[in-house]
Short mmCIF file of C-alpha atoms and ligand atoms in Angstrom, two decimals:
data_model
loop_
_atom_site.label_atom_id
_atom_site.label_comp_id
_atom_site.label_asym_id
_atom_site.label_seq_id
_atom_site.Cartn_x
_atom_site.Cartn_y
_atom_site.Cartn_z
CA MET L 1 17.45 8.98 9.25
CA ILE L 2 18.33 12.03 7.17
CA ASP L 3 14.94 13.50 7.46
CA GLN L 4 15.17 13.21 11.24
CA LEU L 5 18.41 14.92 10.81
CA ASP L 6 17.14 17.73 8.53
CA ARG L 7 14.54 18.24 11.31
CA LYS L 8 17.13 18.46 13.90
CA ILE L 9 19.21 20.91 12.03
CA VAL L 10 16.08 23.26 11.65
CA ARG L 11 15.47 22.86 15.31
CA TRP L 12 19.01 23.64 16.25
CA CYS L 13 18.97 26.68 14.05
CA CYS L 14 15.75 27.79 15.33
CA ALA L 15 16.92 27.30 19.09
CA ALA L 16 20.01 29.33 18.29
CA ILE L 17 17.98 32.12 16.86
CA VAL L 18 15.65 32.10 19.89
CA CYS L 19 18.62 31.96 22.26
CA ALA L 20 20.19 35.10 20.29
CA PHE L 21 16.83 36.95 20.73
CA SER L 22 16.17 36.25 24.41
CA THR L 23 19.70 36.22 25.58
CA CYS L 24 19.49 32.50 26.18
CA ALA L 25 17.29 32.99 29.04
CA ILE L 26 14.88 30.21 27.71
CA ALA L 27 15.55 27.30 25.62
CA ALA L 28 13.33 26.46 22.79
CA ASP L 29 11.16 23.63 23.47
CA SER L 30 9.51 21.44 20.75
CA THR L 31 6.19 23.06 21.04
CA THR L 32 7.72 26.45 19.84
CA LEU L 33 9.45 25.05 16.77
CA PRO L 34 8.07 25.24 13.22
CA ALA L 35 6.12 22.26 12.04
CA ALA L 36 7.54 20.00 9.18
CA THR L 37 5.98 20.78 5.95
CA THR L 38 6.56 17.38 4.18
CA LEU L 39 5.09 14.27 5.26
CA ARG L 40 8.52 12.40 5.17
CA ALA L 41 10.13 15.28 7.30
CA ALA L 42 7.18 15.07 9.73
CA ALA L 43 7.47 11.27 9.95
CA GLY L 44 11.26 11.34 10.44
CA ASP L 45 12.79 7.82 10.91
CA ARG L 46 9.86 6.32 13.02
CA LEU L 47 7.64 5.62 10.03
CA LEU L 48 7.78 5.03 6.26
CA ILE L 49 5.30 7.18 4.40
CA GLY L 50 4.81 5.69 0.99
CA THR L 51 2.91 6.38 -2.37
CA ALA L 52 2.22 4.14 -5.17
CA ILE L 53 3.20 5.35 -8.56
CA MET L 54 3.65 4.48 -12.26
CA ALA L 55 6.90 4.83 -13.96
CA SER L 56 5.43 7.34 -16.33
CA HIS L 57 4.93 9.66 -13.40
CA LEU L 58 8.67 10.03 -13.13
CA ARG L 59 8.65 12.01 -16.41
CA GLU L 60 6.28 14.70 -15.00
CA PRO L 61 8.69 17.20 -13.34
CA ALA L 62 6.40 18.69 -10.86
CA HIS L 63 4.65 15.48 -9.99
CA ALA L 64 8.18 13.85 -9.48
CA ARG L 65 9.25 16.69 -7.41
CA LEU L 66 6.27 16.31 -5.04
CA LEU L 67 6.91 12.43 -4.73
CA ALA L 68 10.61 12.81 -3.99
CA GLY L 69 9.87 15.61 -1.57
CA GLN L 70 6.89 14.26 0.32
CA PHE L 71 7.58 10.28 0.59
CA ASN L 72 10.17 8.06 1.80
CA ALA L 73 8.76 4.90 0.35
CA ILE L 74 7.40 4.08 -3.02
CA THR L 75 5.42 1.08 -4.54
CA GLY L 76 5.02 0.27 -8.07
CA GLY L 77 1.28 0.43 -8.80
CA ASN L 78 1.48 -1.81 -11.63
CA GLU L 79 5.30 -2.44 -12.44
CA PHE L 80 6.19 -5.26 -10.08
CA LYS L 81 3.09 -7.40 -10.83
CA PRO L 82 3.44 -10.61 -12.57
CA ASP L 83 2.08 -9.59 -15.83
CA ALA L 84 4.36 -6.54 -15.94
CA LEU L 85 7.62 -8.84 -15.08
CA GLN L 86 6.81 -11.87 -16.95
CA LYS L 87 3.97 -11.57 -19.34
CA ILE L 88 5.56 -14.27 -21.50
CA ASN L 89 6.70 -17.41 -19.84
CA GLY L 90 10.67 -17.05 -19.35
CA LYS L 91 11.01 -13.55 -20.81
CA PHE L 92 11.44 -11.18 -17.90
CA THR L 93 10.96 -7.46 -18.41
CA PHE L 94 12.39 -5.40 -15.49
CA GLU L 95 12.91 -1.96 -17.37
CA ARG L 96 9.99 -0.03 -15.78
CA ALA L 97 10.31 -1.46 -12.26
CA ASP L 98 13.99 -0.65 -12.54
CA GLU L 99 13.24 3.00 -13.33
CA ILE L 100 11.32 3.12 -10.12
CA VAL L 101 14.13 1.56 -8.15
CA SER L 102 16.62 4.18 -9.68
CA PHE L 103 14.31 6.98 -8.72
CA ALA L 104 13.96 5.68 -5.15
CA ARG L 105 17.62 5.38 -4.86
CA GLU L 106 18.21 9.03 -6.05
CA ASN L 107 15.67 10.28 -3.52
CA ARG L 108 16.44 8.15 -0.39
CA MET L 109 13.09 6.22 -0.68
CA GLN L 110 12.56 2.62 0.21
CA VAL L 111 10.94 0.34 -2.56
CA ILE L 112 8.16 -1.90 -1.68
CA GLY L 113 7.42 -4.84 -4.14
CA HIS L 114 3.90 -5.50 -5.08
CA THR L 115 3.17 -8.33 -5.80
CA LEU L 116 4.69 -11.85 -6.26
CA VAL L 117 1.34 -13.95 -6.41
CA TRP L 118 -2.15 -12.32 -7.01
CA HIS L 119 -5.22 -13.71 -9.09
CA ASN L 120 -5.34 -10.34 -10.92
CA GLN L 121 -2.80 -8.89 -13.47
CA SER L 122 -1.01 -12.30 -13.66
CA PRO L 123 -0.39 -14.21 -17.00
CA LYS L 124 -2.72 -17.24 -17.37
CA TRP L 125 0.28 -19.49 -18.38
CA LEU L 126 1.49 -19.44 -14.71
CA TYR L 127 -1.12 -21.69 -13.43
CA GLU L 128 -3.54 -22.76 -16.39
CA ASP L 129 -3.07 -24.32 -19.58
CA ALA L 130 -4.22 -22.90 -23.08
CA ALA L 131 -7.68 -24.17 -22.47
CA GLY L 132 -7.94 -22.74 -19.01
CA LYS L 133 -7.46 -25.84 -17.05
CA PRO L 134 -5.38 -25.77 -13.93
CA LEU L 135 -1.84 -27.07 -14.77
CA ALA L 136 -0.68 -30.04 -12.90
CA ARG L 137 0.63 -29.16 -9.30
CA GLU L 138 4.27 -29.71 -10.12
CA THR L 139 4.20 -27.43 -13.24
CA ALA L 140 2.51 -24.90 -11.59
CA LEU L 141 4.78 -24.92 -8.44
CA GLU L 142 7.62 -24.70 -10.76
CA ASN L 143 6.28 -21.61 -12.57
CA MET L 144 5.61 -20.06 -9.26
CA ARG L 145 9.05 -20.97 -7.97
CA ARG L 146 10.89 -19.47 -10.90
CA HIS L 147 8.95 -16.37 -11.20
CA ILE L 148 9.41 -15.72 -7.29
CA THR L 149 13.05 -16.67 -7.37
CA THR L 150 14.01 -14.68 -10.60
CA VAL L 151 12.11 -11.60 -9.36
CA VAL L 152 13.25 -11.46 -5.73
CA THR L 153 16.73 -12.17 -6.68
CA HIS L 154 16.84 -9.47 -9.30
CA PHE L 155 15.68 -6.87 -6.89
CA LYS L 156 17.90 -8.13 -4.04
CA GLY L 157 19.21 -5.32 -1.89
CA LYS L 158 16.97 -2.80 -3.85
CA VAL L 159 13.50 -3.73 -2.48
CA LYS L 160 12.81 -3.56 1.38
CA GLY L 161 9.85 -5.98 1.27
CA TRP L 162 7.55 -7.84 -0.94
CA ASP L 163 3.72 -8.39 -0.91
CA VAL L 164 4.38 -12.05 -1.27
CA VAL L 165 0.68 -12.99 -1.64
CA ASN L 166 -2.07 -10.59 -2.43
CA GLU L 167 -5.69 -11.10 -1.50
CA ALA L 168 -5.75 -14.75 -0.93
CA ILE L 169 -8.51 -14.80 1.59
CA SER L 170 -12.21 -15.29 0.61
CA ASP L 171 -14.75 -12.58 1.14
CA GLY L 172 -17.63 -14.93 1.65
CA GLY L 173 -18.95 -16.41 4.74
CA ASN L 174 -17.27 -19.61 5.74
CA ASP L 175 -15.06 -20.09 2.83
CA TYR L 176 -11.46 -19.60 3.94
CA LEU L 177 -9.13 -19.08 0.86
CA ARG L 178 -10.39 -17.58 -2.38
CA ASP L 179 -10.80 -19.67 -5.30
CA THR L 180 -7.84 -18.76 -7.75
CA PRO L 181 -5.94 -20.18 -10.49
CA ALA L 182 -2.99 -20.76 -8.38
CA ARG L 183 -4.88 -22.65 -5.69
CA ARG L 184 -6.75 -24.61 -8.23
CA ALA L 185 -3.56 -25.92 -9.71
CA ILE L 186 -1.53 -26.12 -6.45
CA GLY L 187 -3.83 -26.63 -3.73
CA ASP L 188 -4.19 -24.67 -0.37
CA ASP L 189 -0.53 -24.85 0.44
CA TYR L 190 0.19 -22.26 -2.60
CA VAL L 191 0.34 -19.43 -0.17
CA GLU L 192 2.96 -21.26 1.97
CA LYS L 193 4.94 -22.30 -0.90
CA ALA L 194 5.12 -18.54 -2.05
CA PHE L 195 6.47 -17.52 1.37
CA GLU L 196 8.81 -20.48 1.37
CA PHE L 197 10.17 -19.55 -2.24
CA ALA L 198 10.57 -15.71 -1.44
CA ARG L 199 12.45 -16.54 1.86
CA ASN L 200 14.73 -18.78 -0.04
CA ALA L 201 15.46 -16.40 -2.68
CA ASP L 202 16.37 -13.74 -0.23
CA PRO L 203 16.63 -14.27 3.42
CA ASP L 204 16.93 -10.70 4.16
CA VAL L 205 14.05 -9.18 2.26
CA GLU L 206 10.78 -8.48 4.42
CA LEU L 207 7.88 -10.62 3.45
CA TYR L 208 4.28 -9.38 3.63
CA TYR L 209 0.68 -10.67 3.47
CA ASN L 210 -1.64 -8.07 1.89
CA ASP L 211 -5.33 -7.86 1.60
CA TYR L 212 -8.42 -5.66 1.66
CA ASN L 213 -11.18 -5.76 4.21
CA ILE L 214 -9.17 -7.74 6.53
CA GLU L 215 -9.95 -5.07 9.32
CA LEU L 216 -13.40 -6.42 9.31
CA PRO L 217 -14.31 -9.08 11.72
CA GLY L 218 -14.91 -12.30 9.69
CA LYS L 219 -12.11 -11.60 7.23
CA ARG L 220 -9.83 -10.53 10.11
CA GLU L 221 -10.23 -14.01 11.80
CA LYS L 222 -9.35 -15.83 8.66
CA CYS L 223 -6.28 -13.50 8.30
CA VAL L 224 -5.26 -14.39 11.95
CA ARG L 225 -5.76 -18.03 11.01
CA LEU L 226 -3.52 -17.80 7.82
CA LEU L 227 -0.71 -15.96 10.01
CA ARG L 228 -0.90 -18.88 12.44
CA GLU L 229 -0.78 -21.55 9.84
CA LEU L 230 2.26 -19.96 8.12
CA LYS L 231 3.90 -19.69 11.40
CA ALA L 232 3.16 -23.32 12.28
CA LYS L 233 4.95 -24.30 9.05
CA GLY L 234 7.99 -22.39 10.14
CA LEU L 235 7.50 -19.56 7.77
CA ARG L 236 8.05 -15.86 8.41
CA VAL L 237 5.66 -13.18 7.81
CA ASP L 238 7.03 -9.86 8.59
CA ALA L 239 3.98 -7.66 8.41
CA VAL L 240 0.32 -7.67 7.43
CA GLY L 241 -0.66 -5.22 4.79
CA ILE L 242 -4.26 -3.93 5.30
CA GLN L 243 -4.84 -2.24 1.96
CA GLY L 244 -7.07 0.68 3.42
CA HIS L 245 -9.33 1.36 0.47
CA TRP L 246 -11.73 3.25 2.70
CA GLN L 247 -14.68 5.57 2.63
CA LEU L 248 -15.56 8.67 4.68
CA LYS L 249 -17.48 6.72 7.26
CA HIS L 250 -16.78 3.28 6.66
CA PRO L 251 -15.05 1.20 8.39
CA ALA L 252 -15.05 3.06 11.68
CA ALA L 253 -11.68 3.97 13.17
CA GLN L 254 -12.39 1.56 16.20
CA VAL L 255 -12.74 -1.41 13.75
CA ILE L 256 -9.45 -0.56 12.27
CA GLU L 257 -7.81 -0.03 15.72
CA ASP L 258 -9.15 -3.43 16.91
CA ALA L 259 -7.48 -5.21 13.80
CA ILE L 260 -4.18 -3.53 14.15
CA ARG L 261 -4.25 -4.74 17.85
CA ALA L 262 -5.32 -8.32 16.79
CA PHE L 263 -2.58 -8.47 14.15
CA ALA L 264 -0.02 -7.18 16.36
CA ALA L 265 -0.90 -9.73 19.03
CA GLU L 266 0.30 -12.47 16.22
CA GLY L 267 3.68 -10.95 16.48
CA VAL L 268 3.71 -9.23 13.06
CA LYS L 269 4.05 -5.56 12.20
CA VAL L 270 1.14 -3.90 10.55
CA HIS L 271 1.22 -1.78 7.20
CA VAL L 272 -1.52 0.28 5.62
CA THR L 273 -0.47 -0.36 2.21
CA GLU L 274 -3.01 1.22 -0.38
CA LEU L 275 -4.64 3.96 1.58
CA ASP L 276 -7.34 6.17 -0.08
CA ILE L 277 -10.52 7.76 1.12
CA ASP L 278 -13.17 7.44 -1.69
CA VAL L 279 -15.68 10.17 -1.61
CA LEU L 280 -18.14 8.67 -4.31
CA PRO L 281 -20.93 6.34 -3.72
CA ARG L 282 -19.78 2.90 -3.86
CA THR L 283 -21.78 1.98 -6.98
CA ARG L 284 -21.92 -1.73 -7.84
CA GLN L 285 -19.98 -2.60 -10.91
CA GLY L 286 -20.90 -2.65 -14.62
CA ALA L 287 -24.22 -4.33 -15.68
CA GLU L 288 -25.65 -4.18 -12.32
CA ILE L 289 -25.89 -0.41 -12.01
CA THR L 290 -29.33 0.85 -12.20
CA ASP L 291 -30.29 4.32 -13.75
CA THR L 292 -30.96 5.81 -10.51
CA GLU L 293 -27.65 4.76 -9.17
CA LYS L 294 -25.78 6.03 -12.38
CA GLU L 295 -27.38 9.53 -11.94
CA GLY L 296 -25.92 9.97 -8.56
CA ALA L 297 -22.71 8.21 -9.14
CA ASN L 298 -20.55 11.02 -10.33
CA PRO L 299 -21.42 14.19 -8.11
CA TYR L 300 -17.99 16.01 -8.05
CA VAL L 301 -16.90 16.50 -11.59
CA ALA L 302 -16.46 20.23 -11.04
CA GLY L 303 -14.61 19.80 -8.02
CA LEU L 304 -14.97 18.61 -4.40
CA PRO L 305 -17.15 20.83 -2.35
CA ALA L 306 -15.55 22.30 0.77
CA ASP L 307 -17.72 20.55 3.24
CA ILE L 308 -16.84 17.12 1.78
CA ALA L 309 -13.13 18.00 1.52
CA GLY L 310 -13.23 19.05 5.22
CA ALA L 311 -14.95 15.74 6.24
CA GLN L 312 -12.27 13.90 4.40
CA GLY L 313 -9.51 15.78 6.27
CA ASP L 314 -11.22 14.90 9.55
CA ARG L 315 -11.49 11.36 8.51
CA TYR L 316 -7.81 11.33 7.50
CA ARG L 317 -6.76 12.94 10.74
CA SER L 318 -8.76 10.26 12.99
CA LEU L 319 -7.09 7.46 10.90
CA PHE L 320 -3.75 8.68 11.59
CA GLU L 321 -4.54 9.25 15.23
CA VAL L 322 -5.14 5.59 15.27
CA PHE L 323 -1.96 4.62 13.38
CA VAL L 324 0.42 6.67 15.61
CA LYS L 325 -1.00 4.92 18.65
CA PHE L 326 0.95 2.02 17.49
CA PRO L 327 4.66 2.91 17.33
CA GLY L 328 6.90 0.22 16.31
CA VAL L 329 3.87 -1.86 14.98
CA VAL L 330 2.27 0.41 12.37
CA THR L 331 5.68 1.16 10.60
CA ARG L 332 4.53 2.06 7.05
CA ILE L 333 1.49 3.86 5.70
CA THR L 334 1.36 3.95 1.81
CA PHE L 335 -1.13 6.03 -0.06
CA TRP L 336 -2.55 4.44 -3.34
CA GLY L 337 -1.60 7.32 -5.47
CA SER L 338 -0.44 10.86 -4.77
CA HIS L 339 -2.90 13.41 -6.29
CA ASP L 340 -6.65 12.95 -7.38
CA GLY L 341 -5.78 12.94 -11.06
CA ASN L 342 -3.88 9.56 -10.90
CA THR L 343 -6.10 7.46 -8.49
CA TRP L 344 -7.49 4.17 -9.67
CA LEU L 345 -10.74 5.21 -8.19
CA ASN L 346 -11.31 7.23 -11.24
CA ASP L 347 -11.87 4.07 -13.00
CA TRP L 348 -12.95 1.64 -10.25
CA PRO L 349 -15.57 0.36 -9.67
CA VAL L 350 -17.14 2.36 -12.49
CA ARG L 351 -14.94 3.71 -15.25
CA GLY L 352 -14.37 7.47 -16.00
CA ARG L 353 -15.75 9.27 -12.78
CA THR L 354 -14.09 12.02 -10.99
CA ASN L 355 -12.85 10.85 -7.68
CA HIS L 356 -11.02 12.92 -4.98
CA PRO L 357 -9.62 10.34 -2.60
CA LEU L 358 -6.05 11.50 -2.04
CA LEU L 359 -4.01 14.32 -0.43
CA TRP L 360 -3.46 16.52 -3.26
CA ASP L 361 -5.91 17.76 -5.94
CA ARG L 362 -5.46 17.61 -9.72
CA GLN L 363 -3.47 20.90 -9.65
CA LEU L 364 -1.04 19.11 -6.96
CA GLN L 365 -2.36 21.45 -4.34
CA PRO L 366 -2.65 20.08 -0.83
CA LYS L 367 -6.12 19.48 0.38
CA PRO L 368 -7.54 19.47 3.99
CA ALA L 369 -6.88 15.87 3.70
CA PHE L 370 -2.98 16.60 3.67
CA ASP L 371 -3.36 18.90 6.69
CA GLY L 372 -5.21 16.13 8.61
CA VAL L 373 -2.21 13.78 8.19
CA ILE L 374 0.61 16.12 8.73
CA ASP L 375 -1.04 17.83 11.82
CA VAL L 376 -1.09 14.40 13.54
CA LEU L 377 2.43 13.58 12.29
CA ASN L 378 3.77 16.68 13.75
CA LYS L 379 2.47 16.28 17.14
CA PRO L 380 5.24 15.50 19.51
CA SER L 381 3.14 12.50 20.88
CA GLY L 382 2.51 11.34 17.40
CA GLY L 383 4.17 8.06 17.47
C1 XIL A 401 -4.75 -1.13 -9.22
C2 XIL A 401 -3.94 -0.15 -10.02
O1 XIL A 401 -3.77 1.03 -9.31
C3 XIL A 401 -4.61 0.15 -11.35
O2 XIL A 401 -3.84 0.92 -12.18
C4 XIL A 401 -4.68 -1.14 -12.09
O3 XIL A 401 -5.66 -0.91 -13.38
C5 XIL A 401 -5.54 -2.20 -11.34
O4 XIL A 401 -4.96 -2.44 -10.00
N1 XIL A 401 -5.76 -3.63 -4.74
C6 XIL A 401 -4.26 -3.97 -5.21
C7 XIL A 401 -3.78 -3.09 -6.17
O5 XIL A 401 -3.73 -4.77 -4.63
O6 XIL A 401 -2.85 -3.71 -7.14
C8 XIL A 401 -4.58 -2.40 -7.26
O7 XIL A 401 -4.12 -1.51 -7.91
C9 XIL A 401 -5.76 -1.86 -6.41
C10 XIL A 401 -6.59 -2.71 -5.54
#
């Protein structure tokens, strides 16, 4: 709202200056006005533009200024995950997540909670006994209920929405849900139970289902099935989060557009929740890597060549051209990080590489990727 206001004030001032110099013969139209120079100003109030951060970034002054200046939404990269909030049964640790909430409040940013139920970064005791066997259904359900209720209640009025369940859908062929500790203990209805517990804890908070590769046909159909099943149980899902860990050429923009349309047809909003464009070869993990793969696996240690940086800028531009085709449907786009020095892709799927997937380089300088995004957001038709 205020960003929109800021832009309007700039426009009025510009219009006044133009009038003064042209004796008001012509009124300034939007095409002659200066473009916004920050993502949040360019997005105005039609779109949340977010980033994932770590609480420690807030103690890096230049970085914190960039975050506050550019984004109007923020996700804790790790701080809101179950192992961060309740590593030990019954002992909740909210300090680092609370720091992020305070920073967001000071800088007029929305906070997105990530995540309540996930098979990674969750303490084992939630769904398994000490020997690794699934807990009895009632015990696991009670653990899940207590985690969700306590966490959602703590952040009531501070978090706009929660990734209630992350990555529940199976990648493989005909399997529907992924085999996870929560599912083994509780059963297939663990997903609906999570949505029920979250809604009961705070009827006003938005509830999201978040996953990767759900833009691809196959997993997309499974996600549509999940949305329908939740709806049939009387549960509310406000948005589907497509993670958006993408590459320079894959998946095609058309595939992403088709998926947005398919999810929108189910009556939910669509968020792009963890956007980054990997420029390194998607080398297979750990022991499976061959020597040949290793040699070619880390080619841009000295910096990203201009042609690849340009191609990445074009890629971001074409993705945002798709997103802005869906005003009111695609209502948030969150990058998974801010500058290339702090991306998880420096350590995934191989540790210790030099990746360049984001909008700013390691010196916090904007890349062609930034230009690609802001150009689209600045277009009058952009959303
Ligand atoms: C990543 C974090 O960025 C890393 O710091 C952490 O070591 C592993 O998790 N999908 C998700 C995110 O939903 O939570 C993951 O975040 C990246 C993949």
